[in-house]
mmCIF file of C-alpha atoms and ligand atoms in Angstrom:
data_model
loop_
_atom_site.group_PDB
_atom_site.id
_atom_site.type_symbol
_atom_site.label_atom_id
_atom_site.label_comp_id
_atom_site.label_asym_id
_atom_site.label_seq_id
_atom_site.Cartn_x
_atom_site.Cartn_y
_atom_site.Cartn_z
ATOM 1 C CA UNK A 1 0.000 0.000 0.000
ATOM 2 C CA UNK A 2 1.086 3.564 -0.529
ATOM 3 C CA UNK A 3 3.013 2.665 -3.652
ATOM 4 C CA UNK A 4 1.669 5.724 -5.491
ATOM 5 C CA UNK A 5 2.537 7.954 -2.587
ATOM 6 C CA UNK A 6 6.174 8.792 -1.976
ATOM 7 C CA UNK A 7 5.816 11.481 0.642
ATOM 8 C CA UNK A 8 3.303 11.932 3.473
ATOM 9 C CA UNK A 9 3.170 15.314 5.213
ATOM 10 C CA UNK A 10 1.733 15.506 8.726
ATOM 11 C CA UNK A 11 1.268 18.898 10.370
ATOM 12 C CA UNK A 12 -0.474 20.126 13.465
ATOM 13 C CA UNK A 13 -0.142 22.005 16.747
ATOM 14 C CA UNK A 14 1.865 21.055 19.842
ATOM 15 C CA UNK A 15 1.349 17.499 21.100
ATOM 16 C CA UNK A 16 -1.277 16.608 18.492
ATOM 17 C CA UNK A 17 0.362 13.171 18.345
ATOM 18 C CA UNK A 18 2.188 13.776 15.064
ATOM 19 C CA UNK A 19 5.451 12.165 16.093
ATOM 20 C CA UNK A 20 4.133 8.926 17.572
ATOM 21 C CA UNK A 21 1.585 8.481 14.797
ATOM 22 C CA UNK A 22 4.052 9.469 12.058
ATOM 23 C CA UNK A 23 6.611 7.014 13.353
ATOM 24 C CA UNK A 24 4.133 4.130 13.525
ATOM 25 C CA UNK A 25 2.821 4.961 10.081
ATOM 26 C CA UNK A 26 6.338 5.046 8.619
ATOM 27 C CA UNK A 27 7.117 1.656 10.168
ATOM 28 C CA UNK A 28 3.880 0.209 8.824
ATOM 29 C CA UNK A 29 4.622 1.461 5.300
ATOM 30 C CA UNK A 30 8.374 0.828 5.316
ATOM 31 C CA UNK A 31 8.978 4.568 4.843
ATOM 32 C CA UNK A 32 11.659 6.768 6.429
ATOM 33 C CA UNK A 33 10.539 9.125 9.174
ATOM 34 C CA UNK A 34 11.583 12.710 9.794
ATOM 35 C CA UNK A 35 10.444 14.821 12.733
ATOM 36 C CA UNK A 36 11.338 18.373 11.709
ATOM 37 C CA UNK A 37 10.575 19.671 15.224
ATOM 38 C CA UNK A 38 13.866 18.221 16.473
ATOM 39 C CA UNK A 39 15.755 20.377 13.976
ATOM 40 C CA UNK A 40 14.225 23.600 15.340
ATOM 41 C CA UNK A 41 14.879 22.315 18.851
ATOM 42 C CA UNK A 42 18.533 21.526 18.005
ATOM 43 C CA UNK A 43 19.189 25.063 16.750
ATOM 44 C CA UNK A 44 17.420 26.454 19.825
ATOM 45 C CA UNK A 45 19.628 24.323 22.083
ATOM 46 C CA UNK A 46 22.719 25.579 20.261
ATOM 47 C CA UNK A 47 21.582 29.203 20.480
ATOM 48 C CA UNK A 48 21.051 28.862 24.237
ATOM 49 C CA UNK A 49 24.475 27.202 24.634
ATOM 50 C CA UNK A 50 26.149 30.021 22.758
ATOM 51 C CA UNK A 51 24.060 32.705 24.458
ATOM 52 C CA UNK A 52 22.800 34.043 21.125
ATOM 53 C CA UNK A 53 20.104 36.666 21.845
ATOM 54 C CA UNK A 54 16.684 35.347 20.829
ATOM 55 C CA UNK A 55 15.928 38.566 18.941
ATOM 56 C CA UNK A 56 19.088 38.469 16.806
ATOM 57 C CA UNK A 57 17.628 37.043 13.588
ATOM 58 C CA UNK A 58 20.869 37.412 11.686
ATOM 59 C CA UNK A 59 22.959 35.455 14.197
ATOM 60 C CA UNK A 60 20.267 32.802 14.639
ATOM 61 C CA UNK A 61 20.088 32.401 10.868
ATOM 62 C CA UNK A 62 23.873 32.045 10.600
ATOM 63 C CA UNK A 63 23.826 29.463 13.371
ATOM 64 C CA UNK A 64 21.228 27.389 11.487
ATOM 65 C CA UNK A 65 23.042 27.813 8.167
ATOM 66 C CA UNK A 66 26.449 26.813 9.517
ATOM 67 C CA UNK A 67 25.371 24.001 11.842
ATOM 68 C CA UNK A 68 24.008 21.110 9.808
ATOM 69 C CA UNK A 69 22.022 18.657 11.872
ATOM 70 C CA UNK A 70 22.844 14.999 11.680
ATOM 71 C CA UNK A 71 19.978 12.587 12.349
ATOM 72 C CA UNK A 72 21.370 9.175 13.192
ATOM 73 C CA UNK A 73 20.150 5.862 14.515
ATOM 74 C CA UNK A 74 16.778 4.295 13.929
ATOM 75 C CA UNK A 75 14.507 6.854 12.240
ATOM 76 C CA UNK A 76 16.763 9.740 13.180
ATOM 77 C CA UNK A 77 16.205 9.302 16.887
ATOM 78 C CA UNK A 78 19.753 10.454 17.695
ATOM 79 C CA UNK A 79 20.185 14.127 16.951
ATOM 80 C CA UNK A 80 23.723 15.435 16.532
ATOM 81 C CA UNK A 81 24.435 19.128 16.166
ATOM 82 C CA UNK A 82 27.819 20.782 16.255
ATOM 83 C CA UNK A 83 29.349 17.378 17.062
ATOM 84 C CA UNK A 84 27.188 16.786 20.160
ATOM 85 C CA UNK A 85 24.487 14.213 20.652
ATOM 86 C CA UNK A 86 21.647 16.280 22.085
ATOM 87 C CA UNK A 87 18.528 14.084 21.806
ATOM 88 C CA UNK A 88 17.765 14.318 25.553
ATOM 89 C CA UNK A 89 18.543 18.025 25.839
ATOM 90 C CA UNK A 90 15.988 18.817 23.122
ATOM 91 C CA UNK A 91 13.191 18.222 25.671
ATOM 92 C CA UNK A 92 14.715 20.630 28.259
ATOM 93 C CA UNK A 93 12.192 23.195 29.545
ATOM 94 C CA UNK A 94 14.499 25.976 28.389
ATOM 95 C CA UNK A 95 14.535 24.657 24.813
ATOM 96 C CA UNK A 96 10.764 24.146 24.980
ATOM 97 C CA UNK A 97 10.220 27.771 26.051
ATOM 98 C CA UNK A 98 12.416 29.295 23.357
ATOM 99 C CA UNK A 99 11.907 27.054 20.323
ATOM 100 C CA UNK A 100 8.960 28.980 18.881
ATOM 101 C CA UNK A 101 10.978 32.216 19.026
ATOM 102 C CA UNK A 102 13.805 30.652 17.047
ATOM 103 C CA UNK A 103 11.349 29.002 14.649
ATOM 104 C CA UNK A 104 9.794 32.329 13.699
ATOM 105 C CA UNK A 105 13.060 33.617 12.213
ATOM 106 C CA UNK A 106 12.833 33.383 8.397
ATOM 107 C CA UNK A 107 16.588 32.808 7.979
ATOM 108 C CA UNK A 108 16.456 29.858 10.369
ATOM 109 C CA UNK A 109 13.501 28.375 8.498
ATOM 110 C CA UNK A 110 15.231 28.816 5.155
ATOM 111 C CA UNK A 111 18.312 26.894 6.320
ATOM 112 C CA UNK A 112 16.294 24.052 7.865
ATOM 113 C CA UNK A 113 13.800 23.729 5.015
ATOM 114 C CA UNK A 114 16.732 23.264 2.613
ATOM 115 C CA UNK A 115 18.028 20.359 4.712
ATOM 116 C CA UNK A 116 14.516 18.890 5.000
ATOM 117 C CA UNK A 117 13.947 18.943 1.235
ATOM 118 C CA UNK A 118 17.326 17.310 0.668
ATOM 119 C CA UNK A 119 16.386 14.512 3.063
ATOM 120 C CA UNK A 120 13.001 14.088 1.369
ATOM 121 C CA UNK A 121 14.616 13.653 -2.038
ATOM 122 C CA UNK A 122 16.325 10.474 -0.832
ATOM 123 C CA UNK A 123 13.282 8.182 -0.814
ATOM 124 C CA UNK A 124 9.842 7.438 0.575
ATOM 125 C CA UNK A 125 9.131 9.183 3.830
ATOM 126 C CA UNK A 126 6.709 10.509 6.406
ATOM 127 C CA UNK A 127 7.662 14.050 7.472
ATOM 128 C CA UNK A 128 6.032 15.769 10.440
ATOM 129 C CA UNK A 129 6.042 19.403 11.509
ATOM 130 C CA UNK A 130 4.122 22.662 11.130
ATOM 131 C CA UNK A 131 4.743 23.724 7.523
ATOM 132 C CA UNK A 132 5.398 20.462 5.702
ATOM 133 C CA UNK A 133 2.225 20.491 3.573
ATOM 134 C CA UNK A 134 2.272 24.251 3.009
ATOM 135 C CA UNK A 135 5.959 25.031 2.425
ATOM 136 C CA UNK A 136 8.453 22.181 2.692
ATOM 137 C CA UNK A 137 6.744 19.565 0.498
ATOM 138 C CA UNK A 138 3.745 21.185 -1.210
ATOM 139 C CA UNK A 139 3.584 18.253 -3.667
ATOM 140 C CA UNK A 140 3.264 15.580 -0.975
ATOM 141 C CA UNK A 141 0.998 12.713 -2.069
ATOM 142 C CA UNK A 142 -0.983 12.939 1.151
ATOM 143 C CA UNK A 143 -1.258 15.849 3.595
ATOM 144 C CA UNK A 144 -2.773 15.395 7.014
ATOM 145 C CA UNK A 145 -3.445 18.142 9.536
ATOM 146 C CA UNK A 146 -3.936 16.640 12.986
ATOM 147 C CA UNK A 147 -5.612 18.448 15.833
ATOM 148 C CA UNK A 148 -7.252 18.025 19.248
ATOM 149 C CA UNK A 149 -8.355 20.456 21.958
ATOM 150 C CA UNK A 150 -5.593 22.231 23.903
ATOM 151 C CA UNK A 151 -6.816 20.479 27.059
ATOM 152 C CA UNK A 152 -6.437 17.007 25.571
ATOM 153 C CA UNK A 153 -3.059 17.862 24.086
ATOM 154 C CA UNK A 154 -1.890 19.290 27.426
ATOM 155 C CA UNK A 155 -3.017 16.096 29.162
ATOM 156 C CA UNK A 156 -1.018 13.978 26.725
ATOM 157 C CA UNK A 157 2.102 16.137 27.069
ATOM 158 C CA UNK A 158 1.768 16.294 30.861
ATOM 159 C CA UNK A 159 1.616 12.490 31.025
ATOM 160 C CA UNK A 160 4.671 12.180 28.747
ATOM 161 C CA UNK A 161 6.613 14.590 30.954
ATOM 162 C CA UNK A 162 5.693 12.769 34.144
ATOM 163 C CA UNK A 163 6.759 9.470 32.573
ATOM 164 C CA UNK A 164 10.105 11.095 31.886
ATOM 165 C CA UNK A 165 10.310 11.976 35.582
ATOM 166 C CA UNK A 166 9.504 15.672 35.294
ATOM 167 C CA UNK A 167 7.477 17.096 38.133
ATOM 168 C CA UNK A 168 5.280 19.599 36.372
ATOM 169 C CA UNK A 169 1.792 21.016 36.893
ATOM 170 C CA UNK A 170 -0.898 20.308 34.294
ATOM 171 C CA UNK A 171 -1.948 23.985 34.284
ATOM 172 C CA UNK A 172 1.621 25.053 33.507
ATOM 173 C CA UNK A 173 1.809 22.595 30.574
ATOM 174 C CA UNK A 174 -1.528 23.880 29.251
ATOM 175 C CA UNK A 175 -0.331 27.489 29.481
ATOM 176 C CA UNK A 176 2.927 26.757 27.632
ATOM 177 C CA UNK A 177 1.148 24.776 24.920
ATOM 178 C CA UNK A 178 -1.230 27.674 24.289
ATOM 179 C CA UNK A 179 1.651 30.148 24.144
ATOM 180 C CA UNK A 180 3.613 28.011 21.675
ATOM 181 C CA UNK A 181 0.524 27.415 19.492
ATOM 182 C CA UNK A 182 -0.151 31.155 19.447
ATOM 183 C CA UNK A 183 3.401 31.991 18.347
ATOM 184 C CA UNK A 184 3.438 29.188 15.750
ATOM 185 C CA UNK A 185 0.090 30.257 14.250
ATOM 186 C CA UNK A 186 0.709 34.004 14.225
ATOM 187 C CA UNK A 187 4.269 34.269 12.886
ATOM 188 C CA UNK A 188 4.636 35.787 9.435
ATOM 189 C CA UNK A 189 7.067 33.139 8.089
ATOM 190 C CA UNK A 190 5.293 29.830 7.383
ATOM 191 C CA UNK A 191 2.599 30.057 10.064
ATOM 192 C CA UNK A 192 0.894 26.917 11.293
ATOM 193 C CA UNK A 193 -2.156 26.536 9.026
ATOM 194 C CA UNK A 194 -3.588 23.520 7.226
ATOM 195 C CA UNK A 195 -2.623 23.355 3.554
ATOM 196 C CA UNK A 196 -5.643 23.942 1.309
ATOM 197 C CA UNK A 197 -5.513 20.311 0.180
ATOM 198 C CA UNK A 198 -4.814 18.832 3.632
ATOM 199 C CA UNK A 199 -7.187 16.330 5.212
ATOM 200 C CA UNK A 200 -8.189 17.450 8.679
ATOM 201 C CA UNK A 201 -7.913 14.757 11.301
ATOM 202 C CA UNK A 202 -9.507 15.403 14.681
ATOM 203 C CA UNK A 203 -7.820 13.054 17.159
ATOM 204 C CA UNK A 204 -9.751 13.939 20.313
ATOM 205 C CA UNK A 205 -10.449 10.742 22.238
ATOM 206 C CA UNK A 206 -8.752 8.489 19.677
ATOM 207 C CA UNK A 207 -5.851 6.158 20.435
ATOM 208 C CA UNK A 208 -2.639 6.405 18.420
ATOM 209 C CA UNK A 209 -3.494 3.121 16.712
ATOM 210 C CA UNK A 210 -6.926 4.425 15.698
ATOM 211 C CA UNK A 211 -5.317 7.510 14.169
ATOM 212 C CA UNK A 212 -2.806 5.374 12.253
ATOM 213 C CA UNK A 213 -5.653 3.254 10.891
ATOM 214 C CA UNK A 214 -7.527 6.388 9.769
ATOM 215 C CA UNK A 215 -4.460 7.632 7.881
ATOM 216 C CA UNK A 216 -3.945 4.212 6.273
ATOM 217 C CA UNK A 217 -7.556 4.520 5.091
ATOM 218 C CA UNK A 218 -6.794 7.937 3.579
ATOM 219 C CA UNK A 219 -3.819 6.426 1.731
ATOM 220 C CA UNK A 220 -6.083 3.737 0.286
ATOM 221 C CA UNK A 221 -8.550 6.384 -0.866
ATOM 222 C CA UNK A 222 -5.806 8.382 -2.573
ATOM 223 C CA UNK A 223 -4.433 5.255 -4.242
ATOM 224 C CA UNK A 224 -7.921 4.310 -5.470
ATOM 225 C CA UNK A 225 -8.235 7.803 -6.838
ATOM 226 C CA UNK A 226 -11.375 8.702 -4.893
ATOM 227 C CA UNK A 227 -9.643 10.945 -2.361
HETATM 228 O O1 CDP B 301 6.476 17.855 19.748
HETATM 229 P P1 CDP B 301 5.850 19.230 19.801
HETATM 230 O O2 CDP B 301 4.529 19.274 19.140
HETATM 231 O O3 CDP B 301 5.859 19.820 21.184
HETATM 232 O O4 CDP B 301 6.791 20.222 19.023
HETATM 233 P P2 CDP B 301 7.840 19.931 17.872
HETATM 234 O O5 CDP B 301 7.175 19.271 16.726
HETATM 235 O O6 CDP B 301 9.043 19.268 18.466
HETATM 236 O O7 CDP B 301 8.221 21.412 17.408
HETATM 237 C C1 CDP B 301 8.820 22.328 18.290
HETATM 238 C C2 CDP B 301 8.644 23.723 17.732
HETATM 239 O O8 CDP B 301 9.411 23.849 16.536
HETATM 240 C C3 CDP B 301 7.232 24.120 17.330
HETATM 241 O O9 CDP B 301 6.469 24.634 18.411
HETATM 242 C C4 CDP B 301 7.487 25.170 16.262
HETATM 243 O O10 CDP B 301 7.740 26.428 16.836
HETATM 244 C C5 CDP B 301 8.766 24.677 15.608
HETATM 245 N N1 CDP B 301 8.548 23.959 14.346
HETATM 246 C C6 CDP B 301 8.302 24.701 13.210
HETATM 247 O O11 CDP B 301 8.185 25.906 13.269
HETATM 248 N N2 CDP B 301 8.196 24.084 11.991
HETATM 249 C C7 CDP B 301 8.290 22.756 11.901
HETATM 250 N N3 CDP B 301 8.208 22.178 10.681
HETATM 251 C C8 CDP B 301 8.506 21.975 13.055
HETATM 252 C C9 CDP B 301 8.608 22.603 14.274
#
């Protein structure tokens, strides 16, 4: 299945389930998987390390341009930037708080989108992010825009954080999710919006497996030509 589709673009707001679903889908289809969020997080981590001011677009852009990100291991789960393996650090609260500021810088986006397109040219893949269907891969064979209420997404993220051993209040998670969604949707460079030809997928109350099955159904529809 999916033989007529080479690239699947999945976009959506914070904690919509894009990564887990995208990964499962890629495994099911034998496709590569790329989570573009980790690239924005890696540049944010580097900027914080080097104390680059978050309002210095030029410096942030240079940092992204000159620091290619290496995605190693199974499905790019090990993220290497500037020679350091930073996969764990990418979930730091400090990175989480600043990533949407870095991601709004057009020069940063330009540098990362170039890398993302290069990776997509290599073969069949599922790519997840905020602007995949609108900007990075506008010709993707299937575009999905996943969403759920902020409360449900905050619950999911809060549970993830607690499983990782972070002692954090649900209300705080909800507040930060809303702030990040606001910044991502209101920036002028590649704001978070569904592509005109994206299929909207409301995931409220659904399990990850149910969402994967729904997307597999969409692939079948596209392949049959009735999508
Ligand atoms: O996993 P979560 O939904 O929390 O976020 P993520 O996918 O890791 O993305 C982190 C941040 O990177 C987002 O809030 C956006 O600000 C930015 N991002 C973006 O602007 N464009 C993308 N294609 C992917 C992420």
